Amino acid sequence: MGDLKKLGPAGEEHAWGLLKKRGDTLVARNFVCPIGELDLVTWHGKTLVFTEVRARSSISHGSPAETVTPSKQNKVRRAAEWFLMKHLKSKVPPDCRFDVVWILASKGVITESGILAGAF
């Protein structure tokens, strides 16, 4: 687990690299509010995307994306609502989507990763 704790910042940097390569524009990173944290908030075209980043060293207990439980999904949704209420200048909310960037790592080195758009 120590390798994964070290992977946290590198994993989020890697995730941002994937999103940037996809054409996203960064709005916020590690956004903290009273409800929780949003790992990455980006614009993908005209869609505001809230991205959860998940890293694991193996898939023996499921894929990294499978660790985004219904409880975690609800927490991210609530944090996204808070973000929109506090930072949206328009009264009409934009289209929004929730993505997951999954990362597999071995000994602190990223071996595989991907984006699940509209994951929840």
mmCIF file of N, CA and C in Angstrom:
data_model
loop_
_atom_site.group_PDB
_atom_site.id
_atom_site.type_symbol
_atom_site.label_atom_id
_atom_site.label_comp_id
_atom_site.label_asym_id
_atom_site.label_seq_id
_atom_site.Cartn_x
_atom_site.Cartn_y
_atom_site.Cartn_z
ATOM 1 N N MET A 1 0.814 -1.201 0.000
ATOM 2 C CA MET A 1 0.000 0.000 0.000
ATOM 3 C C MET A 1 0.856 1.264 0.000
ATOM 4 N N GLY A 2 2.072 1.190 0.538
ATOM 5 C CA GLY A 2 2.954 2.341 0.545
ATOM 6 C C GLY A 2 3.213 2.862 -0.858
ATOM 7 N N ASP A 3 3.405 1.948 -1.813
ATOM 8 C CA ASP A 3 3.629 2.358 -3.199
ATOM 9 C C ASP A 3 2.443 3.143 -3.737
ATOM 10 N N LEU A 4 1.229 2.728 -3.358
ATOM 11 C CA LEU A 4 0.043 3.427 -3.849
ATOM 12 C C LEU A 4 -0.077 4.813 -3.238
ATOM 13 N N LYS A 5 0.315 4.961 -1.978
ATOM 14 C CA LYS A 5 0.270 6.293 -1.369
ATOM 15 C C LYS A 5 1.243 7.221 -2.087
ATOM 16 N N LYS A 6 2.397 6.706 -2.454
ATOM 17 C CA LYS A 6 3.359 7.496 -3.218
ATOM 18 C C LYS A 6 2.828 7.762 -4.619
ATOM 19 N N LEU A 7 2.038 6.841 -5.138
ATOM 20 C CA LEU A 7 1.509 6.967 -6.487
ATOM 21 C C LEU A 7 0.433 8.050 -6.573
ATOM 22 N N GLY A 8 -0.190 8.410 -5.463
ATOM 23 C CA GLY A 8 -1.290 9.376 -5.478
ATOM 24 C C GLY A 8 -1.034 10.598 -6.338
ATOM 25 N N PRO A 9 -0.044 11.423 -5.975
ATOM 26 C CA PRO A 9 0.219 12.618 -6.791
ATOM 27 C C PRO A 9 0.640 12.282 -8.225
ATOM 28 N N ALA A 10 1.465 11.252 -8.391
ATOM 29 C CA ALA A 10 1.888 10.852 -9.740
ATOM 30 C C ALA A 10 0.693 10.328 -10.534
ATOM 31 N N GLY A 11 -0.197 9.602 -9.866
ATOM 32 C CA GLY A 11 -1.394 9.084 -10.526
ATOM 33 C C GLY A 11 -2.308 10.202 -10.985
ATOM 34 N N GLU A 12 -2.495 11.205 -10.147
ATOM 35 C CA GLU A 12 -3.348 12.329 -10.543
ATOM 36 C C GLU A 12 -2.700 13.135 -11.667
ATOM 37 N N GLU A 13 -1.380 13.254 -11.633
ATOM 38 C CA GLU A 13 -0.680 13.940 -12.728
ATOM 39 C C GLU A 13 -0.845 13.143 -14.029
ATOM 40 N N HIS A 14 -0.724 11.824 -13.925
ATOM 41 C CA HIS A 14 -0.915 10.952 -15.088
ATOM 42 C C HIS A 14 -2.351 11.083 -15.614
ATOM 43 N N ALA A 15 -3.316 11.094 -14.699
ATOM 44 C CA ALA A 15 -4.723 11.226 -15.093
ATOM 45 C C ALA A 15 -4.945 12.543 -15.830
ATOM 46 N N TRP A 16 -4.385 13.631 -15.299
ATOM 47 C CA TRP A 16 -4.536 14.926 -15.954
ATOM 48 C C TRP A 16 -3.907 14.874 -17.348
ATOM 49 N N GLY A 17 -2.771 14.185 -17.488
ATOM 50 C CA GLY A 17 -2.142 14.034 -18.800
ATOM 51 C C GLY A 17 -3.053 13.331 -19.791
ATOM 52 N N LEU A 18 -3.758 12.289 -19.333
ATOM 53 C CA LEU A 18 -4.701 11.576 -20.206
ATOM 54 C C LEU A 18 -5.849 12.496 -20.639
ATOM 55 N N LEU A 19 -6.372 13.255 -19.674
ATOM 56 C CA LEU A 19 -7.488 14.152 -19.980
ATOM 57 C C LEU A 19 -7.043 15.280 -20.915
ATOM 58 N N LYS A 20 -5.844 15.806 -20.679
ATOM 59 C CA LYS A 20 -5.313 16.875 -21.529
ATOM 60 C C LYS A 20 -5.122 16.354 -22.959
ATOM 61 N N LYS A 21 -4.608 15.141 -23.069
ATOM 62 C CA LYS A 21 -4.404 14.528 -24.392
ATOM 63 C C LYS A 21 -5.745 14.354 -25.112
ATOM 64 N N ARG A 22 -6.808 14.099 -24.320
ATOM 65 C CA ARG A 22 -8.147 13.947 -24.882
ATOM 66 C C ARG A 22 -8.711 15.292 -25.341
ATOM 67 N N GLY A 23 -8.110 16.390 -24.861
ATOM 68 C CA GLY A 23 -8.564 17.719 -25.253
ATOM 69 C C GLY A 23 -9.251 18.497 -24.148
ATOM 70 N N ASP A 24 -9.221 17.992 -22.928
ATOM 71 C CA ASP A 24 -9.864 18.680 -21.812
ATOM 72 C C ASP A 24 -9.076 19.917 -21.387
ATOM 73 N N THR A 25 -9.788 20.859 -20.758
ATOM 74 C CA THR A 25 -9.204 22.059 -20.184
ATOM 75 C C THR A 25 -9.418 22.008 -18.671
ATOM 76 N N LEU A 26 -8.373 22.215 -17.909
ATOM 77 C CA LEU A 26 -8.447 22.104 -16.455
ATOM 78 C C LEU A 26 -9.213 23.268 -15.837
ATOM 79 N N VAL A 27 -10.132 22.937 -14.931
ATOM 80 C CA VAL A 27 -10.880 23.923 -14.155
ATOM 81 C C VAL A 27 -10.402 23.898 -12.704
ATOM 82 N N ALA A 28 -10.287 22.698 -12.132
ATOM 83 C CA ALA A 28 -9.856 22.562 -10.734
ATOM 84 C C ALA A 28 -9.221 21.196 -10.531
ATOM 85 N N ARG A 29 -8.302 21.175 -9.576
ATOM 86 C CA ARG A 29 -7.602 19.939 -9.244
ATOM 87 C C ARG A 29 -7.589 19.809 -7.726
ATOM 88 N N ASN A 30 -7.919 18.624 -7.224
ATOM 89 C CA ASN A 30 -7.993 18.384 -5.780
ATOM 90 C C ASN A 30 -8.844 19.445 -5.093
ATOM 91 N N PHE A 31 -10.026 19.674 -5.654
ATOM 92 C CA PHE A 31 -10.942 20.674 -5.129
ATOM 93 C C PHE A 31 -11.613 20.130 -3.867
ATOM 94 N N VAL A 32 -11.437 20.839 -2.756
ATOM 95 C CA VAL A 32 -11.986 20.402 -1.475
ATOM 96 C C VAL A 32 -13.136 21.323 -1.081
ATOM 97 N N CYS A 33 -14.232 20.716 -0.654
ATOM 98 C CA CYS A 33 -15.382 21.461 -0.161
ATOM 99 C C CYS A 33 -15.886 20.757 1.101
ATOM 100 N N PRO A 34 -16.862 21.318 1.785
ATOM 101 C CA PRO A 34 -17.346 20.685 3.015
ATOM 102 C C PRO A 34 -17.879 19.262 2.821
ATOM 103 N N ILE A 35 -18.266 18.920 1.622
ATOM 104 C CA ILE A 35 -18.848 17.607 1.361
ATOM 105 C C ILE A 35 -17.795 16.562 1.036
ATOM 106 N N GLY A 36 -16.676 17.000 0.455
ATOM 107 C CA GLY A 36 -15.639 16.053 0.074
ATOM 108 C C GLY A 36 -14.659 16.665 -0.901
ATOM 109 N N GLU A 37 -14.054 15.822 -1.730
ATOM 110 C CA GLU A 37 -13.040 16.274 -2.674
ATOM 111 C C GLU A 37 -13.381 15.814 -4.080
ATOM 112 N N LEU A 38 -13.046 16.669 -5.040
ATOM 113 C CA LEU A 38 -13.147 16.328 -6.452
ATOM 114 C C LEU A 38 -11.720 16.253 -6.968
ATOM 115 N N ASP A 39 -11.325 15.107 -7.511
ATOM 116 C CA ASP A 39 -9.943 14.944 -7.964
ATOM 117 C C ASP A 39 -9.618 15.894 -9.108
ATOM 118 N N LEU A 40 -10.411 15.862 -10.167
ATOM 119 C CA LEU A 40 -10.185 16.731 -11.324
ATOM 120 C C LEU A 40 -11.524 17.229 -11.856
ATOM 121 N N VAL A 41 -11.579 18.512 -12.180
ATOM 122 C CA VAL A 41 -12.751 19.100 -12.836
ATOM 123 C C VAL A 41 -12.227 19.720 -14.123
ATOM 124 N N THR A 42 -12.810 19.326 -15.255
ATOM 125 C CA THR A 42 -12.335 19.804 -16.550
ATOM 126 C C THR A 42 -13.513 20.113 -17.470
ATOM 127 N N TRP A 43 -13.203 20.872 -18.508
ATOM 128 C CA TRP A 43 -14.142 21.044 -19.614
ATOM 129 C C TRP A 43 -13.720 20.097 -20.711
ATOM 130 N N HIS A 44 -14.643 19.295 -21.181
ATOM 131 C CA HIS A 44 -14.431 18.465 -22.367
ATOM 132 C C HIS A 44 -15.439 18.969 -23.380
ATOM 133 N N GLY A 45 -14.996 19.868 -24.234
ATOM 134 C CA GLY A 45 -15.928 20.559 -25.115
ATOM 135 C C GLY A 45 -16.816 21.453 -24.260
ATOM 136 N N LYS A 46 -18.125 21.288 -24.404
ATOM 137 C CA LYS A 46 -19.080 22.089 -23.619
ATOM 138 C C LYS A 46 -19.595 21.334 -22.406
ATOM 139 N N THR A 47 -18.967 20.209 -22.089
ATOM 140 C CA THR A 47 -19.390 19.382 -20.953
ATOM 141 C C THR A 47 -18.411 19.556 -19.796
ATOM 142 N N LEU A 48 -18.939 19.852 -18.623
ATOM 143 C CA LEU A 48 -18.119 19.939 -17.416
ATOM 144 C C LEU A 48 -17.981 18.528 -16.859
ATOM 145 N N VAL A 49 -16.733 18.082 -16.709
ATOM 146 C CA VAL A 49 -16.467 16.700 -16.311
ATOM 147 C C VAL A 49 -15.841 16.660 -14.929
ATOM 148 N N PHE A 50 -16.423 15.848 -14.061
ATOM 149 C CA PHE A 50 -15.895 15.596 -12.723
ATOM 150 C C PHE A 50 -15.261 14.209 -12.774
ATOM 151 N N THR A 51 -13.938 14.147 -12.591
ATOM 152 C CA THR A 51 -13.214 12.896 -12.761
ATOM 153 C C THR A 51 -12.672 12.384 -11.440
ATOM 154 N N GLU A 52 -12.993 11.146 -11.129
ATOM 155 C CA GLU A 52 -12.459 10.432 -9.967
ATOM 156 C C GLU A 52 -11.268 9.614 -10.440
ATOM 157 N N VAL A 53 -10.143 9.714 -9.742
ATOM 158 C CA VAL A 53 -8.929 8.987 -10.107
ATOM 159 C C VAL A 53 -8.751 7.828 -9.133
ATOM 160 N N ARG A 54 -8.572 6.615 -9.672
ATOM 161 C CA ARG A 54 -8.404 5.419 -8.837
ATOM 162 C C ARG A 54 -7.193 4.621 -9.279
ATOM 163 N N ALA A 55 -6.295 4.335 -8.341
ATOM 164 C CA ALA A 55 -5.087 3.555 -8.629
ATOM 165 C C ALA A 55 -5.059 2.308 -7.751
ATOM 166 N N ARG A 56 -4.594 1.224 -8.321
ATOM 167 C CA ARG A 56 -4.446 -0.041 -7.598
ATOM 168 C C ARG A 56 -3.197 -0.744 -8.093
ATOM 169 N N SER A 57 -2.688 -1.660 -7.255
ATOM 170 C CA SER A 57 -1.497 -2.417 -7.644
ATOM 171 C C SER A 57 -1.847 -3.757 -8.285
ATOM 172 N N SER A 58 -3.114 -4.157 -8.159
ATOM 173 C CA SER A 58 -3.542 -5.398 -8.807
ATOM 174 C C SER A 58 -5.056 -5.364 -8.973
ATOM 175 N N ILE A 59 -5.555 -6.342 -9.716
ATOM 176 C CA ILE A 59 -7.011 -6.439 -9.883
ATOM 177 C C ILE A 59 -7.564 -7.639 -9.119
ATOM 178 N N SER A 60 -6.787 -8.141 -8.152
ATOM 179 C CA SER A 60 -7.213 -9.321 -7.393
ATOM 180 C C SER A 60 -8.515 -9.083 -6.624
ATOM 181 N N HIS A 61 -8.790 -7.834 -6.260
ATOM 182 C CA HIS A 61 -10.041 -7.508 -5.563
ATOM 183 C C HIS A 61 -10.928 -6.612 -6.417
ATOM 184 N N GLY A 62 -10.763 -6.713 -7.734
ATOM 185 C CA GLY A 62 -11.549 -5.903 -8.656
ATOM 186 C C GLY A 62 -10.688 -4.828 -9.294
ATOM 187 N N SER A 63 -11.208 -4.271 -10.364
ATOM 188 C CA SER A 63 -10.481 -3.225 -11.086
ATOM 189 C C SER A 63 -10.509 -1.927 -10.279
ATOM 190 N N PRO A 64 -9.593 -1.015 -10.570
ATOM 191 C CA PRO A 64 -9.627 0.278 -9.865
ATOM 192 C C PRO A 64 -10.979 0.978 -10.031
ATOM 193 N N ALA A 65 -11.554 0.910 -11.215
ATOM 194 C CA ALA A 65 -12.843 1.577 -11.448
ATOM 195 C C ALA A 65 -13.954 0.988 -10.578
ATOM 196 N N GLU A 66 -13.862 -0.320 -10.290
ATOM 197 C CA GLU A 66 -14.895 -0.964 -9.465
ATOM 198 C C GLU A 66 -14.854 -0.485 -8.016
ATOM 199 N N THR A 67 -13.786 0.193 -7.626
ATOM 200 C CA THR A 67 -13.711 0.701 -6.252
ATOM 201 C C THR A 67 -14.494 2.003 -6.073
ATOM 202 N N VAL A 68 -15.037 2.520 -7.164
ATOM 203 C CA VAL A 68 -15.890 3.710 -7.059
ATOM 204 C C VAL A 68 -17.291 3.201 -6.747
ATOM 205 N N THR A 69 -17.506 2.964 -5.471
ATOM 206 C CA THR A 69 -18.748 2.367 -4.978
ATOM 207 C C THR A 69 -19.929 3.326 -5.121
ATOM 208 N N PRO A 70 -21.154 2.830 -5.016
ATOM 209 C CA PRO A 70 -22.305 3.732 -5.036
ATOM 210 C C PRO A 70 -22.204 4.834 -3.974
ATOM 211 N N SER A 71 -21.665 4.506 -2.817
ATOM 212 C CA SER A 71 -21.486 5.515 -1.772
ATOM 213 C C SER A 71 -20.518 6.604 -2.225
ATOM 214 N N LYS A 72 -19.402 6.214 -2.848
ATOM 215 C CA LYS A 72 -18.424 7.181 -3.348
ATOM 216 C C LYS A 72 -19.023 7.993 -4.490
ATOM 217 N N GLN A 73 -19.785 7.340 -5.356
ATOM 218 C CA GLN A 73 -20.439 8.049 -6.459
ATOM 219 C C GLN A 73 -21.352 9.140 -5.919
ATOM 220 N N ASN A 74 -22.114 8.810 -4.886
ATOM 221 C CA ASN A 74 -23.024 9.779 -4.283
ATOM 222 C C ASN A 74 -22.243 10.951 -3.688
ATOM 223 N N LYS A 75 -21.135 10.667 -3.031
ATOM 224 C CA LYS A 75 -20.320 11.721 -2.428
ATOM 225 C C LYS A 75 -19.749 12.647 -3.508
ATOM 226 N N VAL A 76 -19.287 12.073 -4.603
ATOM 227 C CA VAL A 76 -18.749 12.877 -5.704
ATOM 228 C C VAL A 76 -19.861 13.722 -6.324
ATOM 229 N N ARG A 77 -21.031 13.144 -6.508
ATOM 230 C CA ARG A 77 -22.165 13.902 -7.067
ATOM 231 C C ARG A 77 -22.519 15.095 -6.188
ATOM 232 N N ARG A 78 -22.563 14.852 -4.879
ATOM 233 C CA ARG A 78 -22.899 15.935 -3.943
ATOM 234 C C ARG A 78 -21.827 17.023 -3.962
ATOM 235 N N ALA A 79 -20.554 16.638 -4.030
ATOM 236 C CA ALA A 79 -19.468 17.619 -4.110
ATOM 237 C C ALA A 79 -19.563 18.400 -5.427
ATOM 238 N N ALA A 80 -19.942 17.719 -6.503
ATOM 239 C CA ALA A 80 -20.111 18.393 -7.796
ATOM 240 C C ALA A 80 -21.256 19.403 -7.728
ATOM 241 N N GLU A 81 -22.344 19.051 -7.072
ATOM 242 C CA GLU A 81 -23.459 19.990 -6.905
ATOM 243 C C GLU A 81 -22.997 21.221 -6.124
ATOM 244 N N TRP A 82 -22.222 21.001 -5.076
ATOM 245 C CA TRP A 82 -21.695 22.113 -4.278
ATOM 246 C C TRP A 82 -20.809 22.994 -5.156
ATOM 247 N N PHE A 83 -19.929 22.363 -5.951
ATOM 248 C CA PHE A 83 -19.046 23.091 -6.855
ATOM 249 C C PHE A 83 -19.866 23.969 -7.799
ATOM 250 N N LEU A 84 -20.906 23.397 -8.388
ATOM 251 C CA LEU A 84 -21.740 24.147 -9.324
ATOM 252 C C LEU A 84 -22.440 25.316 -8.643
ATOM 253 N N MET A 85 -22.966 25.090 -7.452
ATOM 254 C CA MET A 85 -23.659 26.156 -6.730
ATOM 255 C C MET A 85 -22.718 27.309 -6.399
ATOM 256 N N LYS A 86 -21.490 27.000 -6.022
ATOM 257 C CA LYS A 86 -20.549 28.029 -5.577
ATOM 258 C C LYS A 86 -19.789 28.700 -6.709
ATOM 259 N N HIS A 87 -19.607 28.030 -7.829
ATOM 260 C CA HIS A 87 -18.711 28.549 -8.861
ATOM 261 C C HIS A 87 -19.363 28.832 -10.198
ATOM 262 N N LEU A 88 -20.615 28.485 -10.350
ATOM 263 C CA LEU A 88 -21.274 28.690 -11.635
ATOM 264 C C LEU A 88 -21.864 30.096 -11.687
ATOM 265 N N LYS A 89 -21.477 30.860 -12.668
ATOM 266 C CA LYS A 89 -21.988 32.222 -12.794
ATOM 267 C C LYS A 89 -23.346 32.243 -13.486
ATOM 268 N N SER A 90 -23.588 31.282 -14.353
ATOM 269 C CA SER A 90 -24.851 31.195 -15.069
ATOM 270 C C SER A 90 -25.873 30.440 -14.219
ATOM 271 N N LYS A 91 -27.123 30.822 -14.359
ATOM 272 C CA LYS A 91 -28.178 30.105 -13.632
ATOM 273 C C LYS A 91 -28.531 28.790 -14.311
ATOM 274 N N VAL A 92 -28.105 28.643 -15.557
ATOM 275 C CA VAL A 92 -28.369 27.409 -16.294
ATOM 276 C C VAL A 92 -27.112 26.542 -16.218
ATOM 277 N N PRO A 93 -27.204 25.398 -15.545
ATOM 278 C CA PRO A 93 -26.010 24.554 -15.424
ATOM 279 C C PRO A 93 -25.612 23.947 -16.768
ATOM 280 N N PRO A 94 -24.319 23.738 -16.959
ATOM 281 C CA PRO A 94 -23.873 23.101 -18.201
ATOM 282 C C PRO A 94 -24.166 21.610 -18.158
ATOM 283 N N ASP A 95 -24.010 20.959 -19.299
ATOM 284 C CA ASP A 95 -24.045 19.503 -19.301
ATOM 285 C C ASP A 95 -22.879 19.039 -18.446
ATOM 286 N N CYS A 96 -23.119 18.038 -17.620
ATOM 287 C CA CYS A 96 -22.073 17.514 -16.744
ATOM 288 C C CYS A 96 -21.958 16.004 -16.937
ATOM 289 N N ARG A 97 -20.761 15.491 -16.623
ATOM 290 C CA ARG A 97 -20.520 14.063 -16.750
ATOM 291 C C ARG A 97 -19.538 13.652 -15.650
ATOM 292 N N PHE A 98 -19.627 12.386 -15.258
ATOM 293 C CA PHE A 98 -18.721 11.832 -14.253
ATOM 294 C C PHE A 98 -17.887 10.747 -14.908
ATOM 295 N N ASP A 99 -16.578 10.954 -14.914
ATOM 296 C CA ASP A 99 -15.639 10.000 -15.493
ATOM 297 C C ASP A 99 -14.780 9.390 -14.400
ATOM 298 N N VAL A 100 -14.168 8.266 -14.712
ATOM 299 C CA VAL A 100 -13.188 7.638 -13.825
ATOM 300 C C VAL A 100 -11.923 7.401 -14.645
ATOM 301 N N VAL A 101 -10.781 7.814 -14.094
ATOM 302 C CA VAL A 101 -9.495 7.424 -14.664
ATOM 303 C C VAL A 101 -8.983 6.301 -13.779
ATOM 304 N N TRP A 102 -8.725 5.147 -14.378
ATOM 305 C CA TRP A 102 -8.225 3.987 -13.629
ATOM 306 C C TRP A 102 -6.747 3.802 -13.945
ATOM 307 N N ILE A 103 -6.022 3.410 -12.915
ATOM 308 C CA ILE A 103 -4.574 3.247 -13.045
ATOM 309 C C ILE A 103 -4.156 1.959 -12.353
ATOM 310 N N LEU A 104 -3.379 1.144 -13.041
ATOM 311 C CA LEU A 104 -2.732 -0.020 -12.442
ATOM 312 C C LEU A 104 -1.248 0.288 -12.358
ATOM 313 N N ALA A 105 -0.656 -0.038 -11.204
ATOM 314 C CA ALA A 105 0.759 0.245 -11.002
ATOM 315 C C ALA A 105 1.438 -0.950 -10.350
ATOM 316 N N SER A 106 2.705 -1.099 -10.641
ATOM 317 C CA SER A 106 3.531 -2.131 -10.025
ATOM 318 C C SER A 106 4.785 -1.465 -9.476
ATOM 319 N N LYS A 107 4.993 -1.612 -8.178
ATOM 320 C CA LYS A 107 6.156 -1.015 -7.512
ATOM 321 C C LYS A 107 6.240 0.484 -7.772
ATOM 322 N N GLY A 108 5.088 1.139 -7.753
ATOM 323 C CA GLY A 108 5.034 2.585 -7.916
ATOM 324 C C GLY A 108 5.126 3.082 -9.340
ATOM 325 N N VAL A 109 5.176 2.174 -10.303
ATOM 326 C CA VAL A 109 5.282 2.557 -11.710
ATOM 327 C C VAL A 109 3.963 2.223 -12.412
ATOM 328 N N ILE A 110 3.408 3.185 -13.116
ATOM 329 C CA ILE A 110 2.146 2.983 -13.823
ATOM 330 C C ILE A 110 2.371 2.030 -14.995
ATOM 331 N N THR A 111 1.570 0.955 -15.005
ATOM 332 C CA THR A 111 1.703 -0.042 -16.068
ATOM 333 C C THR A 111 0.541 0.010 -17.057
ATOM 334 N N GLU A 112 -0.638 0.378 -16.592
ATOM 335 C CA GLU A 112 -1.825 0.490 -17.450
ATOM 336 C C GLU A 112 -2.726 1.585 -16.911
ATOM 337 N N SER A 113 -3.488 2.207 -17.789
ATOM 338 C CA SER A 113 -4.442 3.233 -17.356
ATOM 339 C C SER A 113 -5.468 3.449 -18.451
ATOM 340 N N GLY A 114 -6.537 4.108 -18.086
ATOM 341 C CA GLY A 114 -7.563 4.411 -19.062
ATOM 342 C C GLY A 114 -8.616 5.343 -18.498
ATOM 343 N N ILE A 115 -9.489 5.813 -19.360
ATOM 344 C CA ILE A 115 -10.582 6.701 -18.977
ATOM 345 C C ILE A 115 -11.896 5.981 -19.238
ATOM 346 N N LEU A 116 -12.766 5.982 -18.242
ATOM 347 C CA LEU A 116 -14.142 5.500 -18.419
ATOM 348 C C LEU A 116 -15.049 6.718 -18.411
ATOM 349 N N ALA A 117 -15.433 7.183 -19.591
ATOM 350 C CA ALA A 117 -16.287 8.363 -19.703
ATOM 351 C C ALA A 117 -17.718 7.997 -19.348
ATOM 352 N N GLY A 118 -18.361 8.841 -18.548
ATOM 353 C CA GLY A 118 -19.728 8.577 -18.145
ATOM 354 C C GLY A 118 -19.848 7.343 -17.272
ATOM 355 N N ALA A 119 -18.844 7.115 -16.436
ATOM 356 C CA ALA A 119 -18.784 5.904 -15.627
ATOM 357 C C ALA A 119 -19.904 5.820 -14.597
ATOM 358 N N PHE A 120 -20.390 6.965 -14.143
ATOM 359 C CA PHE A 120 -21.521 6.969 -13.191
ATOM 360 C C PHE A 120 -22.287 8.246 -13.298
#
